[in-house]
Amino acid sequence: QVQLVESGGGLVQAGGSLRLSCAASGRTLSTYGMGWFRQSPGKEREFVAGISWSGGSTYYADFVKGRFTISRDNAKNTVYLQMNSLKPEDTAVYYCAARLWGGSQPGKYDYWGQGTQVTVSS
């Protein structure tokens, strides 16, 4: 069982930056592919970014390419999402997720965090 806890969300002006963290407990993350998802009110949850279990591959949704960067620090058992050039449409609850031996591309994830709110003001 993997427990995931997101942090780093908050209120930021358009054009600003935030770094989200996803800390894991219960298991080492080194064998888990990790993903970030988001959900806005009235919308379905959508994939944002993924990183393979080895860290050698990353994948981004088109709407964040060039602005967001996913990374991992296995020594800290933590995955990050650096978000730059934020837009009001990035406002959402952001979730991290894990899947054993997972790659970077969208797919089924087995463990989920509770989410952290990101609000971007115009």
Short mmCIF file of C-alpha atoms in Angstrom, two decimals:
data_model
loop_
_atom_site.label_atom_id
_atom_site.label_comp_id
_atom_site.label_asym_id
_atom_site.label_seq_id
_atom_site.Cartn_x
_atom_site.Cartn_y
_atom_site.Cartn_z
CA GLN A 1 0.00 0.00 0.00
CA VAL A 2 1.27 3.44 -0.96
CA GLN A 3 0.06 6.60 0.77
CA LEU A 4 0.47 9.81 -1.20
CA VAL A 5 0.22 13.34 0.17
CA GLU A 6 0.29 16.39 -2.08
CA SER A 7 1.38 19.84 -0.97
CA GLY A 8 2.42 23.15 -2.45
CA GLY A 9 -0.86 24.35 -3.83
CA GLY A 10 -2.15 27.86 -3.28
CA LEU A 11 -3.22 31.11 -4.87
CA VAL A 12 -0.98 32.66 -7.50
CA GLN A 13 -1.37 35.36 -10.13
CA ALA A 14 -1.40 34.54 -13.80
CA GLY A 15 2.15 34.20 -15.08
CA GLY A 16 3.41 33.02 -11.71
CA SER A 17 4.86 29.70 -10.60
CA LEU A 18 4.18 26.98 -8.07
CA ARG A 19 5.90 23.73 -7.24
CA LEU A 20 3.74 20.86 -6.10
CA SER A 21 5.16 17.99 -4.09
CA CYS A 22 3.87 14.47 -3.67
CA ALA A 23 5.37 12.64 -0.72
CA ALA A 24 4.95 8.92 -0.37
CA SER A 25 4.90 6.66 2.63
CA GLY A 26 4.41 2.96 3.08
CA ARG A 27 6.53 1.94 0.11
CA THR A 28 9.51 3.28 -1.76
CA LEU A 29 8.52 5.13 -4.91
CA SER A 30 11.52 3.92 -6.88
CA THR A 31 9.50 1.14 -8.55
CA TYR A 32 6.41 3.26 -9.27
CA GLY A 33 5.51 5.28 -12.30
CA MET A 34 4.03 8.56 -11.12
CA GLY A 35 1.50 10.90 -12.59
CA TRP A 36 -0.11 14.25 -11.92
CA PHE A 37 -3.77 14.82 -12.72
CA ARG A 38 -6.14 17.71 -12.19
CA GLN A 39 -9.85 18.28 -11.89
CA SER A 40 -11.78 21.52 -12.18
CA PRO A 41 -15.39 21.97 -11.00
CA GLY A 42 -17.79 20.43 -13.47
CA LYS A 43 -15.02 18.77 -15.46
CA GLU A 44 -13.61 15.29 -15.55
CA ARG A 45 -10.22 14.56 -14.07
CA GLU A 46 -7.51 14.92 -16.69
CA PHE A 47 -3.95 13.73 -17.05
CA VAL A 48 -1.30 16.44 -16.72
CA ALA A 49 2.12 14.76 -16.64
CA GLY A 50 3.77 11.42 -15.99
CA ILE A 51 7.21 10.09 -15.18
CA SER A 52 8.34 6.50 -15.53
CA TRP A 53 9.46 4.41 -12.60
CA SER A 54 13.08 4.77 -13.74
CA GLY A 55 12.78 8.51 -14.23
CA GLY A 56 14.06 8.12 -17.74
CA SER A 57 10.85 9.08 -19.48
CA THR A 58 8.37 11.90 -19.04
CA TYR A 59 5.13 12.71 -20.82
CA TYR A 60 2.99 15.83 -20.81
CA ALA A 61 -0.47 16.80 -21.85
CA ASP A 62 -0.36 19.27 -24.72
CA PHE A 63 -1.87 22.05 -22.63
CA VAL A 64 1.11 22.07 -20.21
CA LYS A 65 4.02 21.30 -22.53
CA GLY A 66 6.78 23.84 -22.12
CA ARG A 67 5.29 25.21 -18.89
CA PHE A 68 5.21 22.28 -16.43
CA THR A 69 7.99 19.89 -15.48
CA ILE A 70 7.60 16.62 -13.60
CA SER A 71 10.55 15.21 -11.69
CA ARG A 72 11.27 12.72 -8.95
CA ASP A 73 13.70 12.37 -6.06
CA ASN A 74 13.69 8.75 -5.00
CA ALA A 75 15.98 9.48 -2.07
CA LYS A 76 13.25 11.73 -0.67
CA ASN A 77 10.45 9.47 -1.89
CA THR A 78 8.90 12.52 -3.49
CA VAL A 79 7.66 13.57 -6.92
CA TYR A 80 7.37 17.19 -8.00
CA LEU A 81 5.44 19.22 -10.51
CA GLN A 82 7.02 22.55 -11.32
CA MET A 83 4.39 24.82 -12.85
CA ASN A 84 5.48 27.99 -14.60
CA SER A 85 3.60 30.59 -16.64
CA LEU A 86 0.39 29.65 -14.89
CA LYS A 87 -2.92 30.57 -16.48
CA PRO A 88 -6.37 30.97 -14.92
CA GLU A 89 -7.44 27.82 -16.74
CA ASP A 90 -4.87 25.86 -14.74
CA THR A 91 -7.05 26.38 -11.68
CA ALA A 92 -7.95 22.94 -10.34
CA VAL A 93 -7.36 20.38 -7.65
CA TYR A 94 -4.14 18.59 -8.50
CA TYR A 95 -3.67 14.94 -7.63
CA CYS A 96 -0.65 12.68 -7.76
CA ALA A 97 -0.95 8.99 -8.49
CA ALA A 98 1.26 5.91 -8.56
CA ARG A 99 1.36 2.62 -10.43
CA LEU A 100 3.86 -0.17 -9.97
CA TRP A 101 6.49 -0.38 -12.73
CA GLY A 102 4.53 2.23 -14.62
CA GLY A 103 5.67 4.22 -17.61
CA SER A 104 5.18 7.90 -18.22
CA GLN A 105 2.18 7.86 -20.52
CA PRO A 106 -1.46 8.07 -19.38
CA GLY A 107 -2.97 4.86 -18.07
CA LYS A 108 -4.51 3.23 -15.05
CA TYR A 109 -3.09 4.29 -11.71
CA ASP A 110 -3.51 2.31 -8.52
CA TYR A 111 -2.87 4.81 -5.72
CA TRP A 112 -4.05 8.37 -5.37
CA GLY A 113 -3.46 11.29 -3.07
CA GLN A 114 -6.14 13.58 -1.67
CA GLY A 115 -5.23 16.52 -3.86
CA THR A 116 -4.07 20.09 -3.43
CA GLN A 117 -5.90 23.18 -4.66
CA VAL A 118 -4.24 25.46 -7.19
CA THR A 119 -5.96 28.75 -7.95
CA VAL A 120 -4.63 31.12 -10.60
CA SER A 121 -6.07 34.61 -10.59
CA SER A 122 -6.24 36.80 -13.69
#
